[in-house]
CSV table of C-alpha atoms in Angstrom, one decimal:
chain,number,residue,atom,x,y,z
A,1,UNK,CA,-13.2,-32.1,-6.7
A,2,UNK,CA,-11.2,-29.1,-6.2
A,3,UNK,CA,-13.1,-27.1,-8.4
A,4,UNK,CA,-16.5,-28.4,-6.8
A,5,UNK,CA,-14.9,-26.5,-3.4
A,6,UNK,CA,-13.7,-23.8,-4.5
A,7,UNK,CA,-17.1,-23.0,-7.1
A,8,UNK,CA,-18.9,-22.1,-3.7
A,9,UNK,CA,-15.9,-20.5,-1.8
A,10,UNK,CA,-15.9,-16.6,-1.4
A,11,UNK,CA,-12.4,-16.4,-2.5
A,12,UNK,CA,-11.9,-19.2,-4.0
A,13,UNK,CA,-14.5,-18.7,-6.4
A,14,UNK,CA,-12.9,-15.2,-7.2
A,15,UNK,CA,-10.2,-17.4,-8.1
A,16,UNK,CA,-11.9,-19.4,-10.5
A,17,UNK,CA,-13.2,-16.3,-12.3
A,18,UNK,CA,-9.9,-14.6,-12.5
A,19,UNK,CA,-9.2,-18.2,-14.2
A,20,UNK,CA,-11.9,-17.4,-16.6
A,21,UNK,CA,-11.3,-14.5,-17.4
A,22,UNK,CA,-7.4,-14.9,-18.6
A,23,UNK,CA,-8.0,-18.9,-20.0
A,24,UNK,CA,-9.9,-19.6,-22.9
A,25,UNK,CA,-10.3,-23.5,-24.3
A,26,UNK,CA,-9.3,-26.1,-23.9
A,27,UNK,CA,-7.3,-24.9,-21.3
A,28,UNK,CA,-10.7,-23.9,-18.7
A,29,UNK,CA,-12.4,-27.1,-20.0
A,30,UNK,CA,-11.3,-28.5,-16.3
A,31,UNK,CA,-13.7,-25.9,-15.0
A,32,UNK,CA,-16.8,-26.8,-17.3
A,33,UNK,CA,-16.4,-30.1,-16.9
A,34,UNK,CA,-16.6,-30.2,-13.3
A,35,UNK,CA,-19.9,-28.1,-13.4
A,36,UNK,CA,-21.6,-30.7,-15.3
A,37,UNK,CA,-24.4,-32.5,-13.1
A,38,UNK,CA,-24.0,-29.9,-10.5
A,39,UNK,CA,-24.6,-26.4,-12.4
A,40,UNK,CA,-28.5,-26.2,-11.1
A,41,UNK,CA,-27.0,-26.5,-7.5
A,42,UNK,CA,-23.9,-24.3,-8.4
A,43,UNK,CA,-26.4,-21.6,-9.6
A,44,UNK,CA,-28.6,-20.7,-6.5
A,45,UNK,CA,-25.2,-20.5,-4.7
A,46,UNK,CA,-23.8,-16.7,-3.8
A,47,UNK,CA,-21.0,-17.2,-5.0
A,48,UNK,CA,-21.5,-20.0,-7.5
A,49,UNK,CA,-23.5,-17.9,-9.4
A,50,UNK,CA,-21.0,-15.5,-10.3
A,51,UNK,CA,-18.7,-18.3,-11.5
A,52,UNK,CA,-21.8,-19.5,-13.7
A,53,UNK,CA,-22.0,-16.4,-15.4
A,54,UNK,CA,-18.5,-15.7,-16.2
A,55,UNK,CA,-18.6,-18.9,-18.0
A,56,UNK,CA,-21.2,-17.8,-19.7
A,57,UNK,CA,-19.5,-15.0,-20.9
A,58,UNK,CA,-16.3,-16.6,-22.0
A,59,UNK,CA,-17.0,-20.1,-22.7
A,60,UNK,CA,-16.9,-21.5,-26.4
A,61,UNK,CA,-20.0,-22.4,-28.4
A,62,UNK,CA,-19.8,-25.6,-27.4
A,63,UNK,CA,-18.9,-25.4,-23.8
A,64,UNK,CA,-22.4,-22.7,-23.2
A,65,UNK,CA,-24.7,-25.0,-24.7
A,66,UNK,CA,-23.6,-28.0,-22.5
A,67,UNK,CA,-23.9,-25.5,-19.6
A,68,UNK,CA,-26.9,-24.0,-20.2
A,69,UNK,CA,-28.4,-27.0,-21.2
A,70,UNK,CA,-28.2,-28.5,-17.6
A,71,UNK,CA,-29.3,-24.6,-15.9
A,72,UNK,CA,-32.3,-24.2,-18.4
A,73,UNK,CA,-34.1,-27.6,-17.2
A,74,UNK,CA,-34.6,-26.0,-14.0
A,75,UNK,CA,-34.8,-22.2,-15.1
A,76,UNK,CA,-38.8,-22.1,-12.9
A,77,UNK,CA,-36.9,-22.8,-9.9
A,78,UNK,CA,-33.5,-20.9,-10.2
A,79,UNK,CA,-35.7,-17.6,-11.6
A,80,UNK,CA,-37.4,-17.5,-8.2
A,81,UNK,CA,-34.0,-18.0,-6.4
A,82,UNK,CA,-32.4,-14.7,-4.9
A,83,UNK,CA,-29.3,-16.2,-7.0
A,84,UNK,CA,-30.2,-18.2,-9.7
A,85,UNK,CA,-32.3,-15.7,-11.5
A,86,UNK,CA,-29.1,-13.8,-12.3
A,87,UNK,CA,-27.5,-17.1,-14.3
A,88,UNK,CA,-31.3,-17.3,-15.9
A,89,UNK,CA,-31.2,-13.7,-16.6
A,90,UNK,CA,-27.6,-14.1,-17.7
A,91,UNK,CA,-28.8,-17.0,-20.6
A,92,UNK,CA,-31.0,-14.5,-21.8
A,93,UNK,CA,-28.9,-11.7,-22.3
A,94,UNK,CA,-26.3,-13.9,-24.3
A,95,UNK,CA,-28.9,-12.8,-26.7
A,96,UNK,CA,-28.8,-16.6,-28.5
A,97,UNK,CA,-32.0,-17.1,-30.0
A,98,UNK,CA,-32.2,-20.9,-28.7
A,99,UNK,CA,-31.4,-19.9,-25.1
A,100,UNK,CA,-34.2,-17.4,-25.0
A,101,UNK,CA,-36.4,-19.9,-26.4
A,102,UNK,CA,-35.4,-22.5,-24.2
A,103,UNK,CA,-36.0,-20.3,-21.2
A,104,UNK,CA,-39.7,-19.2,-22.2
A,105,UNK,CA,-40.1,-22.8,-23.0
A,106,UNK,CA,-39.7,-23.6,-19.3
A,107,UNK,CA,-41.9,-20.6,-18.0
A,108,UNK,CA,-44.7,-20.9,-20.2
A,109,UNK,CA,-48.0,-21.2,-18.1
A,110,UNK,CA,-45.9,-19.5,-15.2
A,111,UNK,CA,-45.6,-16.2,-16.6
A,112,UNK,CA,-48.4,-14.5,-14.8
A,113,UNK,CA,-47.3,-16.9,-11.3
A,114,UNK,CA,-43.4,-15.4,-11.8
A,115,UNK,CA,-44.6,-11.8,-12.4
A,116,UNK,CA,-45.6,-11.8,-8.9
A,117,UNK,CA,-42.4,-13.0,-7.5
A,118,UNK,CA,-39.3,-10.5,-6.5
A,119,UNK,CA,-36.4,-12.3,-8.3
A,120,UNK,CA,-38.4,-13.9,-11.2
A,121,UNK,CA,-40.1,-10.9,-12.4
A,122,UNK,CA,-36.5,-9.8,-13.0
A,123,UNK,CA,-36.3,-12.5,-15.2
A,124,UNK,CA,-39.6,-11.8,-17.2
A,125,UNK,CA,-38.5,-8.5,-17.4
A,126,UNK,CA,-35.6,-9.4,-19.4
A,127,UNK,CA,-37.6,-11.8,-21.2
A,128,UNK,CA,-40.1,-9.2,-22.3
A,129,UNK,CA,-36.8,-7.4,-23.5
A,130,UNK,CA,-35.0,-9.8,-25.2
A,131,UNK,CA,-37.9,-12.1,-26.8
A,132,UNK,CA,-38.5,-12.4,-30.3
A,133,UNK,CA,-41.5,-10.7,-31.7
A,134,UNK,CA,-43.3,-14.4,-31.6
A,135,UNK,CA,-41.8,-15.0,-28.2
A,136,UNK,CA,-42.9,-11.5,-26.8
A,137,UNK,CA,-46.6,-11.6,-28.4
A,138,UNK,CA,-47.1,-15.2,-26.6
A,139,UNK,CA,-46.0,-13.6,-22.8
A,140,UNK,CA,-48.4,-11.2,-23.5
A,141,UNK,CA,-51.0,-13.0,-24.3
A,142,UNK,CA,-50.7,-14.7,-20.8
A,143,UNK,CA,-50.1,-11.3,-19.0
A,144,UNK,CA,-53.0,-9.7,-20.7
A,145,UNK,CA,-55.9,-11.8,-19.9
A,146,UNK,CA,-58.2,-9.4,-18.0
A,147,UNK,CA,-58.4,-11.4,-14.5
A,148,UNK,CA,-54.6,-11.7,-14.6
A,149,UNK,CA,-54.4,-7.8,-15.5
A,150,UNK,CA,-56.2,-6.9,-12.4
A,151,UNK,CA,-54.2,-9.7,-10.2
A,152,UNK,CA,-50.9,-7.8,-11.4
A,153,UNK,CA,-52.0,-4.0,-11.1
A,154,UNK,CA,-52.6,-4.6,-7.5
A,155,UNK,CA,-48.9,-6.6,-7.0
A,156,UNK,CA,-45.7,-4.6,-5.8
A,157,UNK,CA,-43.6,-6.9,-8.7
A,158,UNK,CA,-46.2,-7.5,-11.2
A,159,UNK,CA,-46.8,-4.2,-11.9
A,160,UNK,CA,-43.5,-3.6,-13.0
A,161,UNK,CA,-43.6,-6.4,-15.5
A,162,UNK,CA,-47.1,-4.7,-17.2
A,163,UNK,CA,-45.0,-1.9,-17.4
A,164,UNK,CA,-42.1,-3.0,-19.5
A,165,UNK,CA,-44.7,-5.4,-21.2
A,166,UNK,CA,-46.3,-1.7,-22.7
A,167,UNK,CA,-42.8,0.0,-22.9
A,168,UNK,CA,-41.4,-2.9,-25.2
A,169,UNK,CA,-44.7,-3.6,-27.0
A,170,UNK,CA,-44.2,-2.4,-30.7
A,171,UNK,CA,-46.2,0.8,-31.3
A,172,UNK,CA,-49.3,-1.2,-33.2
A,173,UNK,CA,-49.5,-3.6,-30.5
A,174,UNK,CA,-48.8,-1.3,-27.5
A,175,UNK,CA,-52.7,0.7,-27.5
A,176,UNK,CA,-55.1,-2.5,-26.7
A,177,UNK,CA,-52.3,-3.6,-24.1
A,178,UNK,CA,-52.4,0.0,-22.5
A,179,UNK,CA,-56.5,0.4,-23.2
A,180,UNK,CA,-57.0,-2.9,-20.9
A,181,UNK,CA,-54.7,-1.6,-18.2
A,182,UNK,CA,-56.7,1.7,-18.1
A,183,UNK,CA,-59.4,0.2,-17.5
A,184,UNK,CA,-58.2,-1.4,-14.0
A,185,UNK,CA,-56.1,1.0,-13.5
A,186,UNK,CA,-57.9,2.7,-11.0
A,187,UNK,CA,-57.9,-0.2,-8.6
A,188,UNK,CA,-54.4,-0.2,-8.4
A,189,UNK,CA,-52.1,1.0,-5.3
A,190,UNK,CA,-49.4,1.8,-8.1
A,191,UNK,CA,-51.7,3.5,-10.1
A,192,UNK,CA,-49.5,7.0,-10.5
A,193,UNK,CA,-46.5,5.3,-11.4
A,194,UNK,CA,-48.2,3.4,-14.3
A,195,UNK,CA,-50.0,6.1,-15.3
A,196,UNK,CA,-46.9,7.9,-16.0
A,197,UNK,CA,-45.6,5.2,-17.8
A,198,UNK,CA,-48.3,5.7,-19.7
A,199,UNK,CA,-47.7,9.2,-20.2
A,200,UNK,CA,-43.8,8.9,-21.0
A,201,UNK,CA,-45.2,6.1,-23.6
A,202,UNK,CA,-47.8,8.6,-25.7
A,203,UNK,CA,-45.6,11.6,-25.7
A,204,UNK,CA,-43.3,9.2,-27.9
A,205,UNK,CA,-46.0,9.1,-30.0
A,206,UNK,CA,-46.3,12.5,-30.7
């Protein structure tokens, strides 16, 4: 019950992390164990979430995949929350394959729908970055449908998230991506800042 208080506290959630971050297991298990059944809550808090992620970082193998079992059932809500979208994006960059894929699992058929929003085009950012080559060729095939090309190149976020897309695109791949956005391109609002992503992207080439 303690814990459940202090997880949302300003200070006493600097507490908790301090805990963290000198405790390892069994001796923080307290901590986890009080998170279950509350962790989706826990994450869209401001200060939960940074107790969320520290366990995240020091937990034991077992102790993450309880944890991020519970977060990853509602990673479509907490990646459009102003503070859940850092505990998604912190599940991705554990790097774990199964995390990732548990993650995209949950987004699938929102990709194009969470490019457009602030905080979860963060996360598909990351996504984009950290996905395996499978992973990353199935988010583009949803960004890169022509109608959903135009939708983004006229959005303040989505445009971002076309970008990376064509940044993290491997060379073979990256010229149709970047051949479909020049095509739109000149509807866009953003259309000099993409087109010197472009730029940046074929003087690698060279």
């Amino acid at each position: 019950p303690h814990v459940c208080r202090l997880v949302v506290h300003q200070h006493g959630s600097q507490v908790l992390q301090r805990f963290l971050g000198r405790m390892r297991a069994p001796h923080n298990q307290f901590i986890f164990d009080s998170l279950m059944g509350r962790a989706h809550f826990v994450a869209s808090d401001r200060h939960g979430c940074c107790v969320l992620k520290r366990c995240l970082q020091v937990g034991s193998e077992q102790q993450t995949q309880k944890l991020v079992a519970q977060i990853v059932a509602h990673t479509l809500s907490l990646a459009q929350d102003p503070f859940g979208n850092y505990v998604i994006q912190s599940i991705v960059e554990t790097k774990v394959p199964a995390y990732i894929s548990d993650v995209l699992d949950q987004l699938r058929t929102h990709i194009v729908q969470c490019s457009r929003q602030k905080f979860s085009s963060n996360v598909i950012e990351k996504c984009l970055a950290l996905a395996n080559p499978q992973e990353f060729a199935s988010m583009v095939n949803e960004l890169f449908q022509p109608e959903d090309v135009q939708v983004l190149l006229l959005d303040r976020y989505g445009n971002y998230v076309l970008q990376r897309a064509m940044e993290t695109a491997p060379r073979r791949h990256a010229k149709p991506l970047i051949d479909l956005v020049r095509q739109h391109l000149w509807t866009s609002p953003y259309s000099r800042r993409i087109q010197g992503c472009i730029s940046r992207l074929a003087q690698k080439d060279q």
